[in-house]
PDB file of C-alpha atoms in Angstrom:
ATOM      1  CA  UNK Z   1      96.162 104.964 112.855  1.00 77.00           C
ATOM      2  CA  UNK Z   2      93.615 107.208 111.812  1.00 88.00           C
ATOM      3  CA  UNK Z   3      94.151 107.158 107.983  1.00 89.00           C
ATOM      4  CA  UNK Z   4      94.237 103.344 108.593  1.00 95.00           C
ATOM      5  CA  UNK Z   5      90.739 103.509 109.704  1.00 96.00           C
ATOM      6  CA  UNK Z   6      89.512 105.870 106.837  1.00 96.00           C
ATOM      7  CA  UNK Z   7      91.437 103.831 104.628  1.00 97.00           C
ATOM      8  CA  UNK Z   8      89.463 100.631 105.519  1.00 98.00           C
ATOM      9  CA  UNK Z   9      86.176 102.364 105.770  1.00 97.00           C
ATOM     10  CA  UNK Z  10      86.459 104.272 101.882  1.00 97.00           C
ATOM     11  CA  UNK Z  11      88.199 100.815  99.864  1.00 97.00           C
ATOM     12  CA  UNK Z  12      85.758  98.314 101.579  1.00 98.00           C
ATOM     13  CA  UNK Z  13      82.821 100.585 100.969  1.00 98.00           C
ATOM     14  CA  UNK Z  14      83.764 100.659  97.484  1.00 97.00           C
ATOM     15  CA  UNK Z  15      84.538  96.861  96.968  1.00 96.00           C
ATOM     16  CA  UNK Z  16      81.160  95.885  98.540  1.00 97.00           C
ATOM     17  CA  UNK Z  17      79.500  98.572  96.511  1.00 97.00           C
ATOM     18  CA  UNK Z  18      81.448  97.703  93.230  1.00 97.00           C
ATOM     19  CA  UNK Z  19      81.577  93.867  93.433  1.00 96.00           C
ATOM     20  CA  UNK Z  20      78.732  92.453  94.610  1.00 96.00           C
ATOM     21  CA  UNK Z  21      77.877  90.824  91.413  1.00 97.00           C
ATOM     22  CA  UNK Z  22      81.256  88.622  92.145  1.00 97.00           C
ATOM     23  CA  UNK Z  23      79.500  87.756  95.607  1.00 97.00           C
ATOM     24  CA  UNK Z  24      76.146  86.627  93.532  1.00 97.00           C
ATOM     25  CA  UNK Z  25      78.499  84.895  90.845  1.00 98.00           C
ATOM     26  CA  UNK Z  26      80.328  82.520  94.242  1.00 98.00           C
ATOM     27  CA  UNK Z  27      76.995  82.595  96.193  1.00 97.00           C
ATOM     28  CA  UNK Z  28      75.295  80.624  92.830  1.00 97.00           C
ATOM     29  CA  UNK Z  29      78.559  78.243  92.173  1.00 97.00           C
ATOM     30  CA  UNK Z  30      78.859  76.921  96.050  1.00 97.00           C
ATOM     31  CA  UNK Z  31      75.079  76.228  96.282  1.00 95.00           C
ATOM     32  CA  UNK Z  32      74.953  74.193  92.852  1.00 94.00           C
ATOM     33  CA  UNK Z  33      78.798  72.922  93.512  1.00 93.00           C
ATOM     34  CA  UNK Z  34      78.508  72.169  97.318  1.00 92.00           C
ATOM     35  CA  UNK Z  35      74.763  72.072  97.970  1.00 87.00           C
ATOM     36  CA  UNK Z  36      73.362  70.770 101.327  1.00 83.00           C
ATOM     37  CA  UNK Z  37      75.379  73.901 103.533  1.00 89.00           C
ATOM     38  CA  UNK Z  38      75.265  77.534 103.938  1.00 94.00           C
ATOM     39  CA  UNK Z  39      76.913  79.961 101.895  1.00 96.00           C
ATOM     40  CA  UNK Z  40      78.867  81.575 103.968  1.00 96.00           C
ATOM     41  CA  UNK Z  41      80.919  80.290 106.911  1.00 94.00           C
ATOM     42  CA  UNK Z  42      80.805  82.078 110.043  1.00 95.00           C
ATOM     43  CA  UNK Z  43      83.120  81.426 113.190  1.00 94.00           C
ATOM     44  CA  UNK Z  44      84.302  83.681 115.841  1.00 94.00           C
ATOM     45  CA  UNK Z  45      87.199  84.739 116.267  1.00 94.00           C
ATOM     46  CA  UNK Z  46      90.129  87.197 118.606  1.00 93.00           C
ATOM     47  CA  UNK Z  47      90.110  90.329 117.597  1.00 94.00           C
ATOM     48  CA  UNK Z  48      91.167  93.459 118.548  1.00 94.00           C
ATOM     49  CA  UNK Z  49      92.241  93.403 122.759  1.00 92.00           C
ATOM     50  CA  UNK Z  50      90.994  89.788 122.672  1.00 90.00           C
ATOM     51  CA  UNK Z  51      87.082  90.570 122.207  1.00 93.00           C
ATOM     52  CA  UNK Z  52      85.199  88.143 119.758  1.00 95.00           C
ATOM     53  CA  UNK Z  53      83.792  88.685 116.496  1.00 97.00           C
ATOM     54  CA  UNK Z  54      82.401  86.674 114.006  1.00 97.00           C
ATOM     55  CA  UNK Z  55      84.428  86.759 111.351  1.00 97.00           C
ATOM     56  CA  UNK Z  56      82.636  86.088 107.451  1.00 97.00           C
ATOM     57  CA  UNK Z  57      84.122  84.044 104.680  1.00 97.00           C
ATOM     58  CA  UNK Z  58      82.726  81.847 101.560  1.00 97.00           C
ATOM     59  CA  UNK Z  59      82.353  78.021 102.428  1.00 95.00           C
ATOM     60  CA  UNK Z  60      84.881  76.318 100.934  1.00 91.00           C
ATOM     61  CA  UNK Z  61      84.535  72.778 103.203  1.00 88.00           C
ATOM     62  CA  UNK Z  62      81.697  70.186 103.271  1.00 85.00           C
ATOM     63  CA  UNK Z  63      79.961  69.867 106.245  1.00 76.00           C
ATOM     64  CA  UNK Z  64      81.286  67.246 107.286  1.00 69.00           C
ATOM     65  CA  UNK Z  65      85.055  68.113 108.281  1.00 55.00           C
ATOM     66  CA  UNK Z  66      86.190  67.187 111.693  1.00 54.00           C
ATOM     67  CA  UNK Z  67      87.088  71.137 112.573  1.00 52.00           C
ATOM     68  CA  UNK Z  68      90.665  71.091 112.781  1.00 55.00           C
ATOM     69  CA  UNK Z  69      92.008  74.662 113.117  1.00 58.00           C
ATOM     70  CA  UNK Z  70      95.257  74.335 110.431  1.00 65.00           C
ATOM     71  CA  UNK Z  71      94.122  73.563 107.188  1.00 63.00           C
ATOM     72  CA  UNK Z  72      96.669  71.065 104.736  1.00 63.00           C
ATOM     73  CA  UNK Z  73      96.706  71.047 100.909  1.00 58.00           C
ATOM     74  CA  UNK Z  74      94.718  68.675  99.357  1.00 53.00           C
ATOM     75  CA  UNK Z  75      92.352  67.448 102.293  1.00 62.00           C
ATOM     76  CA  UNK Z  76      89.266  65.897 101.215  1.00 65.00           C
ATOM     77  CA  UNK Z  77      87.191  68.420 103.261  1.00 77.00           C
ATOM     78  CA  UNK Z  78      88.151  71.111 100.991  1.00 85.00           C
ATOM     79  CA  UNK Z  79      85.878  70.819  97.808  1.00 90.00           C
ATOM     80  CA  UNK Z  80      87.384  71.082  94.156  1.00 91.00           C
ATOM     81  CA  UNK Z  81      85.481  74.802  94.071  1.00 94.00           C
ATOM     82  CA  UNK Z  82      86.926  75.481  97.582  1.00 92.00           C
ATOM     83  CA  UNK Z  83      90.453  74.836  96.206  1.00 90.00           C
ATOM     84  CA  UNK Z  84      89.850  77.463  93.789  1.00 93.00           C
ATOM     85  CA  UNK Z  85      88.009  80.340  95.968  1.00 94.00           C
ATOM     86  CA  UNK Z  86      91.207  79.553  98.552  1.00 90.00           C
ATOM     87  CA  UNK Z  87      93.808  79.452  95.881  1.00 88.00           C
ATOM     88  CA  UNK Z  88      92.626  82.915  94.227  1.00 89.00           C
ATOM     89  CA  UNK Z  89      91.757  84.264  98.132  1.00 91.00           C
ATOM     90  CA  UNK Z  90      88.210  84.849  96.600  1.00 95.00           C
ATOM     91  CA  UNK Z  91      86.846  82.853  99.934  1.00 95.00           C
ATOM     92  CA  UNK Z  92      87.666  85.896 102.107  1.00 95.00           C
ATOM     93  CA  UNK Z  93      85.837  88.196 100.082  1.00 97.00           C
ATOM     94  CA  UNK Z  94      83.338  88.634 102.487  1.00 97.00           C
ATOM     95  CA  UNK Z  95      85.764  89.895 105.245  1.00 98.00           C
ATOM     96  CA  UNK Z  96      84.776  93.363 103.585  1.00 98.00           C
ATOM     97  CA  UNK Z  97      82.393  93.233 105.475  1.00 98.00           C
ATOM     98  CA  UNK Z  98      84.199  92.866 108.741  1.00 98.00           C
ATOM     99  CA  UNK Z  99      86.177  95.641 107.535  1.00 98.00           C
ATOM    100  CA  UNK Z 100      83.901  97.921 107.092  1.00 98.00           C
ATOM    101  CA  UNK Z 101      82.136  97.344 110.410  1.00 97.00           C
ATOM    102  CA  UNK Z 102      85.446  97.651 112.418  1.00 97.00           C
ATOM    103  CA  UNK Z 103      85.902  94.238 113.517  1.00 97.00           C
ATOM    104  CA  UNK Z 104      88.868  94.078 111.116  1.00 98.00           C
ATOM    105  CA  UNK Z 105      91.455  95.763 108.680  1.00 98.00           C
ATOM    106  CA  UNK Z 106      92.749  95.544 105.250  1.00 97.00           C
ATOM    107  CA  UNK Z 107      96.389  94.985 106.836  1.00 97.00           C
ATOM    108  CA  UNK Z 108      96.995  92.950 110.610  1.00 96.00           C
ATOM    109  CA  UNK Z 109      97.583  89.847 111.849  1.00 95.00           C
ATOM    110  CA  UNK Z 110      94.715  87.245 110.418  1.00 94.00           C
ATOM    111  CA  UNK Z 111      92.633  86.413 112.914  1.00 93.00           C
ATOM    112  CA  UNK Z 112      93.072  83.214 114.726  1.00 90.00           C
ATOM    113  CA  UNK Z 113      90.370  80.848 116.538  1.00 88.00           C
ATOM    114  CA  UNK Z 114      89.928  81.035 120.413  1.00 87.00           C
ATOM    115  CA  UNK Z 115      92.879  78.755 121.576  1.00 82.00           C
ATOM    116  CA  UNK Z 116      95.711  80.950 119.806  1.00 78.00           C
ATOM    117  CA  UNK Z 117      95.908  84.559 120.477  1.00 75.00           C
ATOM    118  CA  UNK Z 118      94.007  84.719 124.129  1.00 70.00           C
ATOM    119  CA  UNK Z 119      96.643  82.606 125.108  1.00 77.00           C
ATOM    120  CA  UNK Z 120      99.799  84.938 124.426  1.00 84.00           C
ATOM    121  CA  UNK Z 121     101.815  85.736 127.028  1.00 85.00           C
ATOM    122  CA  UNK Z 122     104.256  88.443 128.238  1.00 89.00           C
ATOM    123  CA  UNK Z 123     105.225  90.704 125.194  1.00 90.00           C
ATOM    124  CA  UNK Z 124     103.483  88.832 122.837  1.00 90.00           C
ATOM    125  CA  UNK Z 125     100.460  89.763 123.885  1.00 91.00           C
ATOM    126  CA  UNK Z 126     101.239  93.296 122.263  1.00 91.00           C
ATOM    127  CA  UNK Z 127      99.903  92.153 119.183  1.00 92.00           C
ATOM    128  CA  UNK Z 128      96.386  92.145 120.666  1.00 92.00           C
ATOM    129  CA  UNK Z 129      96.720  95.761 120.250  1.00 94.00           C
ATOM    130  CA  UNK Z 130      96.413  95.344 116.256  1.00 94.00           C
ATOM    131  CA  UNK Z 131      93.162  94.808 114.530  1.00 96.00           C
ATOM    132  CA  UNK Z 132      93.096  91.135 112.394  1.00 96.00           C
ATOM    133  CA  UNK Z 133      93.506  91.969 109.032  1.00 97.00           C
ATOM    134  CA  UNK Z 134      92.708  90.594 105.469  1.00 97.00           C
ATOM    135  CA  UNK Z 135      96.302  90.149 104.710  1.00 96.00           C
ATOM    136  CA  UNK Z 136      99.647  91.270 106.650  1.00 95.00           C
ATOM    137  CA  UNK Z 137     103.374  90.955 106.612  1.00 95.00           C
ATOM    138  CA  UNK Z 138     103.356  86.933 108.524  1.00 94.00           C
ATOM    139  CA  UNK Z 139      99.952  86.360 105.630  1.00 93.00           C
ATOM    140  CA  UNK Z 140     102.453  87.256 103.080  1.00 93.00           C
ATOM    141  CA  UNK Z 141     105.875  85.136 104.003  1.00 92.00           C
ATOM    142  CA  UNK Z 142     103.355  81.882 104.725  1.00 91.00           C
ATOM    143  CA  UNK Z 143     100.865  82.910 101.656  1.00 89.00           C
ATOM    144  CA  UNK Z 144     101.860  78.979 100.813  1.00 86.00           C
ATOM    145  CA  UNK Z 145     101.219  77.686 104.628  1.00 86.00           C
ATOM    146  CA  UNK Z 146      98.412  74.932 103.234  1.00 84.00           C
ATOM    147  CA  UNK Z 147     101.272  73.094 101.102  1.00 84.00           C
ATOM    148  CA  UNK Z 148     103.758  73.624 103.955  1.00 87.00           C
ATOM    149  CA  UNK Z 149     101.826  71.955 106.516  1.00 88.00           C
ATOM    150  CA  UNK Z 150     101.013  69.303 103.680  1.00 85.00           C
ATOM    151  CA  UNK Z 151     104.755  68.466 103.288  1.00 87.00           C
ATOM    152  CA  UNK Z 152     105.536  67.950 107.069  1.00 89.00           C
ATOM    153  CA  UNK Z 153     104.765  65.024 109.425  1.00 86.00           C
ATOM    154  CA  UNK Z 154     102.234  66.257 112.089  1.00 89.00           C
ATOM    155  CA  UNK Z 155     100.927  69.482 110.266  1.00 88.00           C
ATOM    156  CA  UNK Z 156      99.295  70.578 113.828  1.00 89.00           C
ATOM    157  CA  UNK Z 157     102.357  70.558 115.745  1.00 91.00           C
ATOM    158  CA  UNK Z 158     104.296  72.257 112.865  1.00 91.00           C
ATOM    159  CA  UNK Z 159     102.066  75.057 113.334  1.00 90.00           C
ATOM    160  CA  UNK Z 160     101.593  75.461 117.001  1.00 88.00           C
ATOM    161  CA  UNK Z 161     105.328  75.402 117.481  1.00 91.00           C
ATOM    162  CA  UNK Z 162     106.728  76.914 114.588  1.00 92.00           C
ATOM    163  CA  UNK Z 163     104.708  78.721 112.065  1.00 93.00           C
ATOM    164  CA  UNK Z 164     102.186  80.256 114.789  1.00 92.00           C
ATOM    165  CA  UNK Z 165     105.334  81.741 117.143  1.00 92.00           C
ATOM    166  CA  UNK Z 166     107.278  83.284 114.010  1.00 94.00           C
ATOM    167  CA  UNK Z 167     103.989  85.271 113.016  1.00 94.00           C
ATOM    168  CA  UNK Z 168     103.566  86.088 116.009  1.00 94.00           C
ATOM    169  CA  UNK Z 169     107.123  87.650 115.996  1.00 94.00           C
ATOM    170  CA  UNK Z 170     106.383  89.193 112.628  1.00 95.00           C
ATOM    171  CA  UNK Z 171     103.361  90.799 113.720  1.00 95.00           C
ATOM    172  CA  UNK Z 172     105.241  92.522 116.577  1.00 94.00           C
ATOM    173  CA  UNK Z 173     107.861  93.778 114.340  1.00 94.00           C
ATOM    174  CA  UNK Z 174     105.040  95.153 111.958  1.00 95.00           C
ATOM    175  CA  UNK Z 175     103.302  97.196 115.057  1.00 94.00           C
ATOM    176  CA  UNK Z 176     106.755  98.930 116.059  1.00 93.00           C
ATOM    177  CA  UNK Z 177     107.491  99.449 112.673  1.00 92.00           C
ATOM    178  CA  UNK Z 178     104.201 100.588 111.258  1.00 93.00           C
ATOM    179  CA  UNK Z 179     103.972 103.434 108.820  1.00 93.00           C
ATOM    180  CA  UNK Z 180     100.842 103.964 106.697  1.00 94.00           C
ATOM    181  CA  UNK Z 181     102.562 103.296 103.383  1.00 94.00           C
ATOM    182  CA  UNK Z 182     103.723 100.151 104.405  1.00 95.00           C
ATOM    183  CA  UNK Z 183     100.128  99.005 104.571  1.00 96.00           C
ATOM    184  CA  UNK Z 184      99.641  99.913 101.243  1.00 95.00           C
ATOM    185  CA  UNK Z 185     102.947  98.032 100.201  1.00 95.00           C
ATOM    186  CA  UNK Z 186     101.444  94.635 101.791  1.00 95.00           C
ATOM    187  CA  UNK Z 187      98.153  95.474  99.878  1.00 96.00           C
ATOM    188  CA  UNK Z 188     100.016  95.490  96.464  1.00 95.00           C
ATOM    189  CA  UNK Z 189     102.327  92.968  97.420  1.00 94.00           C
ATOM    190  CA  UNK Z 190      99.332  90.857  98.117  1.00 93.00           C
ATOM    191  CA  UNK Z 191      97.524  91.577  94.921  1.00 91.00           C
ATOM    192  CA  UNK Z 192     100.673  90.897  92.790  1.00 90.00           C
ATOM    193  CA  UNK Z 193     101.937  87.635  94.794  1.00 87.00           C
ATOM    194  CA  UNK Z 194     105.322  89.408  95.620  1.00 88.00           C
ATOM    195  CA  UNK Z 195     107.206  88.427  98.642  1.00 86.00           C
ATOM    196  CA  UNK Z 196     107.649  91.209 101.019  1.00 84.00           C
ATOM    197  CA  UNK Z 197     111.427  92.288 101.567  1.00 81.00           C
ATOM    198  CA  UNK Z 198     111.459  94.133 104.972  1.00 79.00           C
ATOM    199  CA  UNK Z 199     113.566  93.118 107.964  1.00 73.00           C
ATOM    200  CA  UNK Z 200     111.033  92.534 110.012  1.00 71.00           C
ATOM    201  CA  UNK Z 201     110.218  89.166 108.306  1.00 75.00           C
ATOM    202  CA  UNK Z 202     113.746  87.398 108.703  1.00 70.00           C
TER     203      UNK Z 202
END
């Protein structure tokens, strides 16, 4: 796990340091294009052995949306520009930072809201072991999870008893199976919108 960590600290180091005129170019749009909020938005979250963080991404919600935790295509809380920063993952930019402070990695299990992962149990709590990351092996199979939940009945209940438990499995599977190239594999597979063919996911 140590090239894991070097490998987060170098790449985000040199995103922030070559990109930040992207971060001015998003900062500009959501204050003319969603004025009346922050730019960023800023919630804790589990990370690594269940300790909080406050993890960083660009607002893509008004202000005024109830909270909910699972997110559905096409809500009316998400703003036409948020549907665009989401689509293109240009919202989670900012997690750079998080990366390059430790809180996070390039490649883990995203990081869920108080609620979720503190309440594992038994051998799923193994994944606690894992840093959250930017993307992962369960971020890739559900990369479409917004227009999932959008085509089922109760989008909450979808989640909590089917989409949330098979990441969870996935995210096991990727810890026992980890290798350092594999990481790199999810990163391109990310980039390039490919599906990720390991076992692991089925």
């Amino acid at each position: 796990m140590v090239f894991k960590r070097i490998f987060d600290i170098i790449v985000s180091f040199c995103g922030l340091l070559f990109i930040w005129w992207v971060f001015l170019i998003i900062a500009f749009l959501i204050k003319k294009k969603m004025p009346g909020g922050p730019v960023f938005f800023c919630q804790k979250r589990v990370g690594k052995d269940g300790h909080l963080f406050t993890m960083y991404k660009f607002r893509s919600m008004t202000m005024e949306h109830c909270g909910s935790s699972v997110s559905v295509f096409g809500q009316s809380r998400i703003t036409p520009l948020g549907t665009v920063l989401r689509k293109y993952k240009l919202d989670e930019l900012p997690e750079l930072w998080n990366v390059l402070k430790g809180d996070m990695s390039f490649v883990g299990p995203r990081p869920d809201v108080p609620g979720y992962m503190d309440c594992l149990t038994g051998e799923d709590r193994e994944v606690l072991k894992l840093k959250p990351g930017i993307t992962g092996p369960a971020s890739l199979k559900y990369r479409n999870e917004e227009i999932l939940l959008a085509k089922v009945e109760d989008p909450q209940k979808y989640n909590d008893e089917v989409i949330f438990p098979d990441k969870v499995r996935i995210n096991r599977n990727y810890m026992k199976h980890w290798y350092f190239m594999l990481d790199i594999k999810i990163i391109v597979y990310t980039i390039i919108g490919k599906d990720l063919e390991e076992e692991f996911l089925k």
